[in-house]
XYZ file of C-alpha atoms in Angstrom:
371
model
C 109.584 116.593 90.043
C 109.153 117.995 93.336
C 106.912 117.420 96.125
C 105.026 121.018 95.515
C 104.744 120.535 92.247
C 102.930 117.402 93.037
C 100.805 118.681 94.782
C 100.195 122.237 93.001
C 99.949 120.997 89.666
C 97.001 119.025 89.612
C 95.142 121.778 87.223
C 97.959 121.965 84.815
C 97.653 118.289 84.630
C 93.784 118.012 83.767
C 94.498 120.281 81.152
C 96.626 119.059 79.251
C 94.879 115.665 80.178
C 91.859 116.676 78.265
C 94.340 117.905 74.757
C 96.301 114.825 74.507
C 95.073 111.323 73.991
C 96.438 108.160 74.183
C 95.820 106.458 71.096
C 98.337 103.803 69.301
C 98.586 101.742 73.258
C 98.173 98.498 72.541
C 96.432 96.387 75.750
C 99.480 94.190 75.760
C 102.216 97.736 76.440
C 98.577 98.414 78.747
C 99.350 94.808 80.917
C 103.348 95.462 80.604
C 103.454 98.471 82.464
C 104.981 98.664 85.815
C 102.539 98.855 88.625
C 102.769 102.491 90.178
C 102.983 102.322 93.952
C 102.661 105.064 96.213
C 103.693 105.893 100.034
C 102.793 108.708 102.478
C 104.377 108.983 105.719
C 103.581 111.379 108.154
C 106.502 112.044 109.312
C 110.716 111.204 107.732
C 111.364 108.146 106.593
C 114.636 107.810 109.189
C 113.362 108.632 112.235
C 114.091 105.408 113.965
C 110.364 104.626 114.417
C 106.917 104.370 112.126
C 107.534 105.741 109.555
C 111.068 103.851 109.473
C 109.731 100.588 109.292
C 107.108 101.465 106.618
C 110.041 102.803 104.652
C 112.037 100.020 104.989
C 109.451 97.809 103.468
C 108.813 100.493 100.800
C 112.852 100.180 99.462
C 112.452 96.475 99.226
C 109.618 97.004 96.979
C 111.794 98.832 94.783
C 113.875 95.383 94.201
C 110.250 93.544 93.120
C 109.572 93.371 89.209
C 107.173 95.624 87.402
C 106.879 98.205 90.090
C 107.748 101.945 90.292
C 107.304 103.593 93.701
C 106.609 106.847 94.319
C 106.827 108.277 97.962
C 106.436 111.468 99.911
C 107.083 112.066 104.028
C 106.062 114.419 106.333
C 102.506 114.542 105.089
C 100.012 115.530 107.753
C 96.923 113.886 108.692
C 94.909 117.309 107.217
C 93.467 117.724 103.874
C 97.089 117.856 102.576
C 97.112 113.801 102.567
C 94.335 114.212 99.945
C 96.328 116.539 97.692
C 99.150 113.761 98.064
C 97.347 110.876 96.807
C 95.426 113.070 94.125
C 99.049 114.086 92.688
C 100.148 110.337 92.883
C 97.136 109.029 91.100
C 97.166 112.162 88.301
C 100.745 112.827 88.004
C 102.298 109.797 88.648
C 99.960 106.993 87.744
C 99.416 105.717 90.933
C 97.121 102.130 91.382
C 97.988 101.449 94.652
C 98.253 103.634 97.443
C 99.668 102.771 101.342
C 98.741 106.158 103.002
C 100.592 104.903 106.758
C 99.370 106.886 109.305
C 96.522 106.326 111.163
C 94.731 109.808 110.673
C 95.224 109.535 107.060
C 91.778 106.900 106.842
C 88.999 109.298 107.897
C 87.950 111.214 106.460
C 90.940 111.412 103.604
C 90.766 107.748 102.123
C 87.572 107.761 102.249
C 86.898 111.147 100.686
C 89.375 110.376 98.060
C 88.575 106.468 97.156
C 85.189 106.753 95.884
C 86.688 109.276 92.936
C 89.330 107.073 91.889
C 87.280 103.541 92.036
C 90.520 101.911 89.235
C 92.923 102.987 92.176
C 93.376 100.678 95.273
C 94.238 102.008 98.864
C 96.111 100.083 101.514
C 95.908 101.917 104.791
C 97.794 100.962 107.981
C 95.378 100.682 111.139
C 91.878 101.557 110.199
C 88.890 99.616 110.819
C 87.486 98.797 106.880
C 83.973 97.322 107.166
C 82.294 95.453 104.987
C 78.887 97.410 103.529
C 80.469 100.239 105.380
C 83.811 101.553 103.532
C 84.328 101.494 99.353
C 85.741 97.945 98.068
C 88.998 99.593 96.832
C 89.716 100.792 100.104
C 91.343 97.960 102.345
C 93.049 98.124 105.594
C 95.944 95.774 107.547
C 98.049 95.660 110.706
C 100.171 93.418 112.816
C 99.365 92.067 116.220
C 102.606 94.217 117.687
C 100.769 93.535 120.842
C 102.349 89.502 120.834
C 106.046 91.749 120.783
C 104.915 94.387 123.564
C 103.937 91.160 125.183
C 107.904 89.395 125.084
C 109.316 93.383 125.671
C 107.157 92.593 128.839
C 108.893 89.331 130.114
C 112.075 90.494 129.230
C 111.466 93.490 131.421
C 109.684 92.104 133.896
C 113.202 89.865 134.405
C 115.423 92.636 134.029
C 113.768 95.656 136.592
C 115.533 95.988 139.412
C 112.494 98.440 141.400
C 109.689 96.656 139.863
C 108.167 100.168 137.966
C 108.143 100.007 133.975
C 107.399 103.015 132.076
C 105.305 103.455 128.789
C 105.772 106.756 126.846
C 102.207 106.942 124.737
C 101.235 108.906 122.280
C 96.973 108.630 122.048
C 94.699 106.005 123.794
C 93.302 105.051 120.885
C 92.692 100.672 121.177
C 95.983 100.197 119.260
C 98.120 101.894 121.814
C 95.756 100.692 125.184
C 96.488 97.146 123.392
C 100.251 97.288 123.682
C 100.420 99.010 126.826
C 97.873 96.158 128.303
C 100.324 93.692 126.851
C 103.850 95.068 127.945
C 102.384 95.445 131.543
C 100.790 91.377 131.755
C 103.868 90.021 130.379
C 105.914 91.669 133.022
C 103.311 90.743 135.534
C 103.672 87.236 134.263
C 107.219 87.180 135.403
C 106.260 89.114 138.788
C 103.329 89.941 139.406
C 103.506 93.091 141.977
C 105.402 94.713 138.715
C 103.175 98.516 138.075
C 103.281 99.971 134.981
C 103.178 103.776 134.667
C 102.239 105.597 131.694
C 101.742 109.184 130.520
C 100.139 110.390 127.510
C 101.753 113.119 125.054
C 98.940 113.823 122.727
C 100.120 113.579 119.708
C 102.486 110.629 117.309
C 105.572 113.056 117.522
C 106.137 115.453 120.419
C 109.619 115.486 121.203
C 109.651 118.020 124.280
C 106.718 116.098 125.666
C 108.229 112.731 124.858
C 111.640 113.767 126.343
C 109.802 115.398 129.498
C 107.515 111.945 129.698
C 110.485 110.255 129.827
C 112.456 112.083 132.238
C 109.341 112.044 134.922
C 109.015 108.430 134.759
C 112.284 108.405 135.316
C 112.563 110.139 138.375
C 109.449 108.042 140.107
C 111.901 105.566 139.585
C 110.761 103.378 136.506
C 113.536 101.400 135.308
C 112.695 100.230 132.081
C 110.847 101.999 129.403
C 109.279 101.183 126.079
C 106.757 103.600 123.988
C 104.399 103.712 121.494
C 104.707 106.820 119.450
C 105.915 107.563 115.743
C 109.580 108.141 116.178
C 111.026 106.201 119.576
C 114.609 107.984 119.666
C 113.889 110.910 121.904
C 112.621 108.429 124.449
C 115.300 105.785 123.561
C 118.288 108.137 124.139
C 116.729 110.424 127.365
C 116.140 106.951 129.263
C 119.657 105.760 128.135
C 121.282 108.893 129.620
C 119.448 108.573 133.111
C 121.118 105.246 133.233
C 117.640 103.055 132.455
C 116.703 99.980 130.350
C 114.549 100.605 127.144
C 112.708 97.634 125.104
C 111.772 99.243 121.737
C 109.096 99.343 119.497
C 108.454 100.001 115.233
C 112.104 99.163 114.358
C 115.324 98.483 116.075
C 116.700 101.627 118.316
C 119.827 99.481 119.097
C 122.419 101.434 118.005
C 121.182 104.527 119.891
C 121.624 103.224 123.045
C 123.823 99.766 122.543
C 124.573 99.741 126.492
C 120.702 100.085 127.343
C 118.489 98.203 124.641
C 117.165 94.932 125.928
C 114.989 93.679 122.691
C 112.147 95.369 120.844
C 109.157 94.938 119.114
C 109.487 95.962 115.373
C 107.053 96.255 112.260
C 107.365 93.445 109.102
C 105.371 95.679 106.852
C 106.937 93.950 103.425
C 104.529 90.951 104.253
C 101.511 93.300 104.252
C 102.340 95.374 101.234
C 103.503 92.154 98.867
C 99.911 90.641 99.658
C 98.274 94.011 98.263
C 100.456 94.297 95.333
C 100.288 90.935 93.942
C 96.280 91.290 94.000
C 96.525 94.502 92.275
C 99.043 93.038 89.900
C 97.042 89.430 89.236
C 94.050 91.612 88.916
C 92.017 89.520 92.202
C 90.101 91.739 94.419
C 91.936 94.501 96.620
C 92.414 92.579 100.080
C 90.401 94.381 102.717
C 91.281 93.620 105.880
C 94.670 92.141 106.398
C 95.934 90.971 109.823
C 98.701 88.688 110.760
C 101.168 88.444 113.711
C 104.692 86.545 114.618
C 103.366 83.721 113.044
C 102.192 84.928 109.733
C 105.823 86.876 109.416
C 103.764 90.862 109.766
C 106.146 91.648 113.329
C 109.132 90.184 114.762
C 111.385 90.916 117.773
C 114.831 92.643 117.911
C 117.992 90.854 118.895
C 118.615 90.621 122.478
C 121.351 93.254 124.268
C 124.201 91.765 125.979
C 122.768 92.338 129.674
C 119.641 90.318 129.088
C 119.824 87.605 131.994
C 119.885 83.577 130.288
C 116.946 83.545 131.934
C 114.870 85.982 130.157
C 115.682 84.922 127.449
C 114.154 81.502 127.776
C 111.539 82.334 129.473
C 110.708 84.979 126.239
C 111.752 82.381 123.542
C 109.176 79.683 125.231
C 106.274 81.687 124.703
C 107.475 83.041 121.660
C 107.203 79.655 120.668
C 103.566 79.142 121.356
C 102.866 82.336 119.791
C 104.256 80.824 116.627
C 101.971 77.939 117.138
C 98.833 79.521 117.496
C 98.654 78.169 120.901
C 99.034 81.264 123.557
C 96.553 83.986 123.831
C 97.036 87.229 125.740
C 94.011 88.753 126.312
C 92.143 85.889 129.260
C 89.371 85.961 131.461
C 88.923 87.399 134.349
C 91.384 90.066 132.885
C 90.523 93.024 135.353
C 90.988 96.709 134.058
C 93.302 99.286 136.256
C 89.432 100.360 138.078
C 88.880 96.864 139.729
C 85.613 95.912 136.880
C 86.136 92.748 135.369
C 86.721 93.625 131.354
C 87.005 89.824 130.227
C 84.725 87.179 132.509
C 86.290 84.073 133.718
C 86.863 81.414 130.832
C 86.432 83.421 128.045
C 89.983 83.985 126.197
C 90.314 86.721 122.804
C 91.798 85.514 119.875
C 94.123 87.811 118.136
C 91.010 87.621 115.509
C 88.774 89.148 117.386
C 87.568 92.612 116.962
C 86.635 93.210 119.970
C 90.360 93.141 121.107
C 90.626 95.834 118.313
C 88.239 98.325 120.240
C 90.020 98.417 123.425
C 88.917 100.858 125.346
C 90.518 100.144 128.713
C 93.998 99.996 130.978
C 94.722 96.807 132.940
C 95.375 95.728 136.495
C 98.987 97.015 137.309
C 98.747 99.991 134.920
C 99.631 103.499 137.006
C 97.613 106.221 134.687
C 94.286 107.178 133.073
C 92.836 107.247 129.885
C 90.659 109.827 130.283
């Protein structure tokens, strides 16, 4: 059925809900039936970015036992998001819901959660809260920041006029996170290395993107990476003005073979098979969900053929102690792009720490403003 009916039905539906009943199920067909998944994207599932990665973890689902999947794309983050996961839960039998974009968690989660309390919701990115947010609402992410970190190093070894570029989409803490850690890891490998970044406004502006792009560019930033939905318009303008790109949600490599260095990319399949084998083993909905290299929820892209030896080593080393718990990013006295101390001298954030999840500020060596 299609998408519109989906989501113009809904009235139809409770109808003929109300004239039919479902007498003669046993509760043994009840605990065979295939777990209904659904996923929203906000924008196509192929467009080299976000939504790409989410949808990659969505078709391996389709290879797990006992579950259907149901998906729709280019849902906005409007009141249209709550007409999607309405139609999933009436028409399709939806129990589970990942809703991926960021915009999609308030208000439209939570407006929509408390009605179906049997249905569980996964979101990508928000902030759930304990006492705060309903207890079938839950929320995970991956600490892409420890990848934006290695694009770092591996850039900070390959620019030639020590300017790096970051292509942005809204300073929300997210983004300031893994522009803060693209910038120290190149710093780490030289430290008079600036970072200059522009924001676009929105998760997918391609004029904007392409024009972002193109200005960095011409103040002479060599290589680029971004953090907005869909990468490729960035990917492919820095490629033709003859720069380096490190890439970010999934692997842009084969748009721009001759210019991709490495990339930080998305493991979502971790994430989602932690929410569906709750729902399907009946333990509570998982709430908060947060994991990094280590716990398999991001992982880096091969590396081109011009990364130097060097990089690489110097990358794989504290890729290492990322994997054993035993390098932290975020260090006192971390100074922000103003000159005011933002983390004192010996204090050091754990990926854990929330605080690091309200980021509010740009570091020393970032060229641009948040506000």
């Amino acid at each position: 059925m299609s998408q519109f009916n989906r989501r113009d039905s809904l009235k139809s539906l409770a109808a003929l809900a109300s004239a039919t009943t479902l007498g003669g199920w046993s509760a043994l067909a009840r605990a065979q039936k295939p777990l209904t998944v659904g996923v929203i994207y906000v924008g196509p599932r192929d467009d080299y970015g976000y939504n790409q990665a989410h949808a990659q973890a969505a078709a391996e689902l389709k290879k797990l036992p006992g579950i259907k999947l149901v998906e729709e794309e280019n849902v906005p983050e409007t009141a249209a998001v709550q007409k999607t996961m309405t139609g999933m839960i009436a028409q399709d039998g939806a129990k589970l819901l990942f809703p991926t974009s960021f915009g999609y968690f308030d208000p439209h989660i939570l407006a929509v959660a408390p009605k179906n309390p049997d249905v569980r919701f996964s979101h990508c990115g928000g902030l759930w809260a304990e006492g705060k947010h309903p207890k079938n609402v839950g929320s995970f992410f991956g600490y892409i920041d420890e990848c934006q970190y290695l694009n770092g190093v591996i850039a900070g070894h390959m620019t030639k006029s020590n300017k790096i570029a970051f292509v942005a989409a809204k300073p929300i803490p997210q983004v300031l996170r893994n522009i803060n850690a693209f910038t120290m890891g190149a710093r780490s490998v030289k430290p008079n290395i600036t970072c200059s970044v522009i924001f676009t406004g929105d998760w997918s502006m391609a004029v904007k993107e392409a024009e972002a792009t193109n200005s960095l560019a011409d103040q002479g930033c060599d290589v680029f990476t971004m953090h907005v939905d869909g990468p490729k318009v960035v990917v492919e303008t820095a490629s033709k003005r003859g720069k380096m790109v490190c890439g970010y949600h999934a692997s842009q490599a084969k748009l721009a073979p001759n210019a991709y260095l490495t990339g930080a990319e998305w493991n979502w399949l971790t994430a989602y098979k932690t929410a569906i084998e709750a729902a399907q083993s009946g333990k509570p909905h998982p709430n908060f969900l947060r994991g990094g290299l280590k716990e398999g929820y991001v992982k880096t892209s091969a590396y081109g053929p011009m990364v130097s030896d060097a990089a690489k080593k110097n990358a794989e080393d504290i890729k290492a102690k990322m994997l054993a718990g035993s390098f932290d990013i975020f260090q006192g006295g971390l100074k922000d792009n103003k000159g005011a101390v933002v983390i004192p001298a010996g204090k050091a954030l754990k990926q854990t720490d929330l605080e690091l999840e309200k980021m509010n500020y740009l570091v020393e060596g970032v060229v641009g403003s948040i506000g």
